[in-house]
PDB file of C-alpha atoms in Angstrom:
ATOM      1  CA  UNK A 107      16.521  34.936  47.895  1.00 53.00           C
ATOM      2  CA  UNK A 108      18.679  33.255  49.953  1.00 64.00           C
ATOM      3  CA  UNK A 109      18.272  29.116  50.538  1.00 85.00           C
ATOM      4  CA  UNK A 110      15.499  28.622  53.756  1.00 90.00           C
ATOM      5  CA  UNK A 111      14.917  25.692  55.715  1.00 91.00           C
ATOM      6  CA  UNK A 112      11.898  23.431  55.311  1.00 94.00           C
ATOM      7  CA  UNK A 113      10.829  25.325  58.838  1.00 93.00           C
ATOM      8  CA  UNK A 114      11.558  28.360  57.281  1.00 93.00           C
ATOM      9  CA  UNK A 115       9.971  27.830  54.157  1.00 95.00           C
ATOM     10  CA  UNK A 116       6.909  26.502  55.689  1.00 96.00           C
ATOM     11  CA  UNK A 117       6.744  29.063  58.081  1.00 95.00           C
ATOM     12  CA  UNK A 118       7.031  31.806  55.420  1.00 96.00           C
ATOM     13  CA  UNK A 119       4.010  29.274  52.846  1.00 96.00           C
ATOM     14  CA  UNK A 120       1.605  29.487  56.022  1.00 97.00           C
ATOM     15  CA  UNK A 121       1.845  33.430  56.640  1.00 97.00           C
ATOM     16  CA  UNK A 122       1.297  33.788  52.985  1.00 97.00           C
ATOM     17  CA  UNK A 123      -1.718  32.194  53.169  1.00 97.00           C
ATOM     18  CA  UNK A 124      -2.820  33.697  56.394  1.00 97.00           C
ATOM     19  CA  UNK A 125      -2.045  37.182  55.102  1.00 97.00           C
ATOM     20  CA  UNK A 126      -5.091  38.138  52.470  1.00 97.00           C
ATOM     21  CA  UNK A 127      -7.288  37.316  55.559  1.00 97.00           C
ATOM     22  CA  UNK A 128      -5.520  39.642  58.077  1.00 96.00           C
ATOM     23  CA  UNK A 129      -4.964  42.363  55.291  1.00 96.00           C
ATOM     24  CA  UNK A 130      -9.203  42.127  54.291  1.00 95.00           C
ATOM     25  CA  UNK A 131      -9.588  42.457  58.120  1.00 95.00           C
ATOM     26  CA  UNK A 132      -7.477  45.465  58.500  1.00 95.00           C
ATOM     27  CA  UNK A 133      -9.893  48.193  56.945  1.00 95.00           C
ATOM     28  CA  UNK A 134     -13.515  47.315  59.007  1.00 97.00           C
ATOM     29  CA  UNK A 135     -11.546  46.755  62.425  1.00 97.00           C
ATOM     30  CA  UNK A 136      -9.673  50.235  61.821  1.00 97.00           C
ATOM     31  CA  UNK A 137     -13.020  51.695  61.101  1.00 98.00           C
ATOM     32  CA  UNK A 138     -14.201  49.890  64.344  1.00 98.00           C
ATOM     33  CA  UNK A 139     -12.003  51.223  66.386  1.00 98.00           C
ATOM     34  CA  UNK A 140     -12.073  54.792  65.491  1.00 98.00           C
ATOM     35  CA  UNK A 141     -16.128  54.324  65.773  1.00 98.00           C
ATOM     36  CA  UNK A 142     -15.606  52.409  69.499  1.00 97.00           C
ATOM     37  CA  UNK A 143     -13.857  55.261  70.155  1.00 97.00           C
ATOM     38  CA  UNK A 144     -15.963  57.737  69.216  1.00 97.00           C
ATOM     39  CA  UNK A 145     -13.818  59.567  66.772  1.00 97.00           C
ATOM     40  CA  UNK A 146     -15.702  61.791  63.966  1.00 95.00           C
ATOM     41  CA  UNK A 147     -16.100  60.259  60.836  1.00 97.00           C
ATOM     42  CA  UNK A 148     -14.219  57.199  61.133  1.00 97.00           C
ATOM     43  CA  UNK A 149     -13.768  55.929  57.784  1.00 96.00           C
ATOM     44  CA  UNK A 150     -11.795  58.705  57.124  1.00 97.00           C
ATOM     45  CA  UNK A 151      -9.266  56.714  58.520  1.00 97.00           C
ATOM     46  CA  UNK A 152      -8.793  54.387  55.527  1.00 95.00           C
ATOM     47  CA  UNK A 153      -7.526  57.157  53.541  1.00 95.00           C
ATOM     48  CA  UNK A 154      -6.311  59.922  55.699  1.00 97.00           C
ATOM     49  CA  UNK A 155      -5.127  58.166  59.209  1.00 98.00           C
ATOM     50  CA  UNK A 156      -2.878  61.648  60.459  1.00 97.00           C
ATOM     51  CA  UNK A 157      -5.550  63.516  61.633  1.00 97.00           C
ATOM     52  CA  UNK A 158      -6.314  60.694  64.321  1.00 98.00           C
ATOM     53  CA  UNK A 159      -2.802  60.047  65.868  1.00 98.00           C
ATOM     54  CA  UNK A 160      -3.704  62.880  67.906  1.00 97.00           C
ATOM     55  CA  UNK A 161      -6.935  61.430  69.682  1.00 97.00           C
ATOM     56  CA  UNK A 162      -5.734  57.962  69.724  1.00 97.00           C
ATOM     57  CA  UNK A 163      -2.752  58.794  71.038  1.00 97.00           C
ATOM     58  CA  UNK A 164      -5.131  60.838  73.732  1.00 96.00           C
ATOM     59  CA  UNK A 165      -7.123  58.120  74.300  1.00 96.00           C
ATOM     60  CA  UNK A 166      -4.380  55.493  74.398  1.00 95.00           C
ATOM     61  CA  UNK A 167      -3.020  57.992  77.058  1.00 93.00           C
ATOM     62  CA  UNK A 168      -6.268  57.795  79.582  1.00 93.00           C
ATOM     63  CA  UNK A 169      -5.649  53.922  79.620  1.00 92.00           C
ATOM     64  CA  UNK A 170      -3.992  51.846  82.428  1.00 90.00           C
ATOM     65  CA  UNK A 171      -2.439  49.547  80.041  1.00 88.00           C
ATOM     66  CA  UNK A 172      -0.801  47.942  82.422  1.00 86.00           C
ATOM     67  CA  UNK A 173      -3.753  46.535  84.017  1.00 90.00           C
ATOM     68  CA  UNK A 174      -5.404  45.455  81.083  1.00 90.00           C
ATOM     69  CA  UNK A 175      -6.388  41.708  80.687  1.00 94.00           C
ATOM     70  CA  UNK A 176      -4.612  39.925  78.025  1.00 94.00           C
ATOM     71  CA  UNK A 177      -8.026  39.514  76.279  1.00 95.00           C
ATOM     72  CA  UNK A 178      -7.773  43.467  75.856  1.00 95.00           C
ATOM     73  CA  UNK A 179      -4.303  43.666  75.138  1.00 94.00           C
ATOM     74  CA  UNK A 180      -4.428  41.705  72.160  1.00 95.00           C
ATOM     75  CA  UNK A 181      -7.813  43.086  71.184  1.00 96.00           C
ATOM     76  CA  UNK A 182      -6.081  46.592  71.482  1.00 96.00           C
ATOM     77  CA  UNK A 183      -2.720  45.589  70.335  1.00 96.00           C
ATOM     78  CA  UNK A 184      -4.657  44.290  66.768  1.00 97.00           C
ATOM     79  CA  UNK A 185      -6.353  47.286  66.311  1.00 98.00           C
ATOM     80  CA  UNK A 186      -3.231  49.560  67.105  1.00 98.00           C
ATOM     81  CA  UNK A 187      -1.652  47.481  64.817  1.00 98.00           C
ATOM     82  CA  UNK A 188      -3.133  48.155  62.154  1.00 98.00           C
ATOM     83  CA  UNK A 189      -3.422  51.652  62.981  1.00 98.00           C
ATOM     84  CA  UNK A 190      -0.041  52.380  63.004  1.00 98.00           C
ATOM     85  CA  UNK A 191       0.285  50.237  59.269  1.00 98.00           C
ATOM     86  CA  UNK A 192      -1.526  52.339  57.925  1.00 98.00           C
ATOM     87  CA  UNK A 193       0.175  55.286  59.292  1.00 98.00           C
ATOM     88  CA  UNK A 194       3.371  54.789  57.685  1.00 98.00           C
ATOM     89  CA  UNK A 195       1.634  53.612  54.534  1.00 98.00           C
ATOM     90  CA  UNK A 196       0.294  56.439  53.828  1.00 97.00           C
ATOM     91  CA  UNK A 197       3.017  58.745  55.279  1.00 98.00           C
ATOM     92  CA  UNK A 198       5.963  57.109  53.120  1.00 98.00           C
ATOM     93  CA  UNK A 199       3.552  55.016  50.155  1.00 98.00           C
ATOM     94  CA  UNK A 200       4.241  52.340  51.076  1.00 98.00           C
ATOM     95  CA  UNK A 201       2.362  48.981  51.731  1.00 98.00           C
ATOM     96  CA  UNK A 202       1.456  45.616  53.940  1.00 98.00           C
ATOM     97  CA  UNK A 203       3.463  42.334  52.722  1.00 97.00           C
ATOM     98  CA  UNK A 204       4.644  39.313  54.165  1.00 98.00           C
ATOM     99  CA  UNK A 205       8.424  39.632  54.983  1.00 96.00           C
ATOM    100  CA  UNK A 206      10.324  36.989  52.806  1.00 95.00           C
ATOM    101  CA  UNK A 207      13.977  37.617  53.678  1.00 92.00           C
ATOM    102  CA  UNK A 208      15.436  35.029  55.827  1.00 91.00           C
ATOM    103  CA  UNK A 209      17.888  37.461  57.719  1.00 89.00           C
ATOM    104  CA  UNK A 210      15.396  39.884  58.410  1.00 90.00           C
ATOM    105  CA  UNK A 211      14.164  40.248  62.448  1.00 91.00           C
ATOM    106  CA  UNK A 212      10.786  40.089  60.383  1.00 92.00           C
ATOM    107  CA  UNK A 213      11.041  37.279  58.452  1.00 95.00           C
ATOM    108  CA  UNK A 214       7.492  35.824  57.955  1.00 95.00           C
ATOM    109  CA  UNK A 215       5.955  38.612  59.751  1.00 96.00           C
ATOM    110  CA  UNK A 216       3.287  41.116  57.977  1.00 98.00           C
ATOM    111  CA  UNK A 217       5.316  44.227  57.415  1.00 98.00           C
ATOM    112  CA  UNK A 218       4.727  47.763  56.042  1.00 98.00           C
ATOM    113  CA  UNK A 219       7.382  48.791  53.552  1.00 97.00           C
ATOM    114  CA  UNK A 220       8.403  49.147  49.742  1.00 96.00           C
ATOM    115  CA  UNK A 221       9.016  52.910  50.369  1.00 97.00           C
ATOM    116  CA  UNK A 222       9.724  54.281  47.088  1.00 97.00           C
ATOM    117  CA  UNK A 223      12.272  56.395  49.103  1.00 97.00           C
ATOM    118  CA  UNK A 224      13.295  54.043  51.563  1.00 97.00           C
ATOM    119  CA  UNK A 225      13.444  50.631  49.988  1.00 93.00           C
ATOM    120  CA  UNK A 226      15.179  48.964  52.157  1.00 91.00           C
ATOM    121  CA  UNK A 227      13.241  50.345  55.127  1.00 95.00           C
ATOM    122  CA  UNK A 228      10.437  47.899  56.723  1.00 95.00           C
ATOM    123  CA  UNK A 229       8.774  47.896  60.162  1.00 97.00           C
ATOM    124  CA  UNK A 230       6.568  45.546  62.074  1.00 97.00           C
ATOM    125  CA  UNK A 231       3.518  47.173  63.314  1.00 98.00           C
ATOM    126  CA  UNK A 232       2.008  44.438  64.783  1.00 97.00           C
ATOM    127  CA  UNK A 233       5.080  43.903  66.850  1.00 96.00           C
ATOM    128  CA  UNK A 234       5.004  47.958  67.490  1.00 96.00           C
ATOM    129  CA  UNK A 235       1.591  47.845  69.178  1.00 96.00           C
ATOM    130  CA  UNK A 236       2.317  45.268  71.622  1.00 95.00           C
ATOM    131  CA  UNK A 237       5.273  47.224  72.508  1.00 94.00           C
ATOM    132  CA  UNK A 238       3.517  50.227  72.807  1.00 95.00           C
ATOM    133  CA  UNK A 239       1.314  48.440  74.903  1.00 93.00           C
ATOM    134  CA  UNK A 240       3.521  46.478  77.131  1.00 91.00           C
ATOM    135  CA  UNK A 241       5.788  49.804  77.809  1.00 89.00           C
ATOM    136  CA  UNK A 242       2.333  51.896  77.978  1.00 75.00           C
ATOM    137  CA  UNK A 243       4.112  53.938  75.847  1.00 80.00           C
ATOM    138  CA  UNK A 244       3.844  57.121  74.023  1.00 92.00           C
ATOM    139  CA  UNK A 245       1.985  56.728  70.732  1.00 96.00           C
ATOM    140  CA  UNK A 246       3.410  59.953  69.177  1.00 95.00           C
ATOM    141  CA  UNK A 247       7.134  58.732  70.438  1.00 94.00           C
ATOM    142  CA  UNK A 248       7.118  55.784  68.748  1.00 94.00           C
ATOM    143  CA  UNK A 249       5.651  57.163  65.468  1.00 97.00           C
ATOM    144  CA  UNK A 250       8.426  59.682  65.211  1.00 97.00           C
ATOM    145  CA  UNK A 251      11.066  57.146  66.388  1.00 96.00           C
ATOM    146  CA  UNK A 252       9.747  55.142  63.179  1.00 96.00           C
ATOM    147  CA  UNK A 253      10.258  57.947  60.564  1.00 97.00           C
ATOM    148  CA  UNK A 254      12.948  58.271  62.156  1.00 97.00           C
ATOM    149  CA  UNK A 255      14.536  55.085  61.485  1.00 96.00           C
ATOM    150  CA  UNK A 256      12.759  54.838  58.225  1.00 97.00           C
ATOM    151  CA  UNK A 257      15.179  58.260  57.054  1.00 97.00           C
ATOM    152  CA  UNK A 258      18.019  56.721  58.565  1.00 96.00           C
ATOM    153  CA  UNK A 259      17.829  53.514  55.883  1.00 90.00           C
ATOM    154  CA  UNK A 260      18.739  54.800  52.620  1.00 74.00           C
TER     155      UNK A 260
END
């Protein structure tokens, strides 16, 4: 790895630490959200999240984003998040880490990636949902935009 600043490598020793929180989080506010929303059996979204792009992506759909307060952006934004983590975790096996490469756009970010396929492949969900949000965008768009890219890394 590269040399980092003492910014950088502070920066990158903070989300470290911050990260085993966020990832323990990740599982009950998924399940949360799919219950909020009503969406049959919503643990099933731990292990199988495909079957509910289709209703969030409804639901998301419904929503005037646009008018949303920034309380319930980032309370959405969070949740979506995660969501879409776990998405391409399970799609391509991959996983949640904290980005440690210095010239990444994602450096110190939490990131999905380690494809097995795609190695050098890694996206930014977090950073995904609030540009879903902002754009009130199309959640199925931007999840095949994603494999997408991911395909194009090798």
């Amino acid at each position: 790895m590269a040399d980092l600043s003492p910014q950088q490598a502070a920066d990158l020793d903070r989300r470290r630490a911050e990260f085993a929180p966020f990832f323990a989080d990740a599982m009950p506010v998924l399940v949360d959200f799919c219950t909020v929303l009503e969406l049959e059996t919503p643990h099933e979204v731990l292990n199988n999240p495909e079957p509910f792009v289709e209703p969030i992506a409804q639901w998301l759909s419904t929503q005037d984003l646009a008018a949303a307060s920034h309380d319930d952006r980032v309370w959405l934004s969070c949740r979506v998040g995660y969501f879409i983590g776990e998405v391409f975790v399970r799609r391509y096996s991959g996983c949640w880490f904290v980005d440690d490469l210095p010239a990444s756009n994602w450096f110190s970010h939490f990131v999905v990636g380690q494809f097995p396929r795609y190695p050098y492949a890694r996206i930014a969900p977090m950073q995904m949902a609030i540009d879903l949000i902002d754009s009130s965008g199309d959640l199925h768009a931007f999840l095949m935009d994603t494999s997408a890219a991911i395909e194009a890394s090798t």
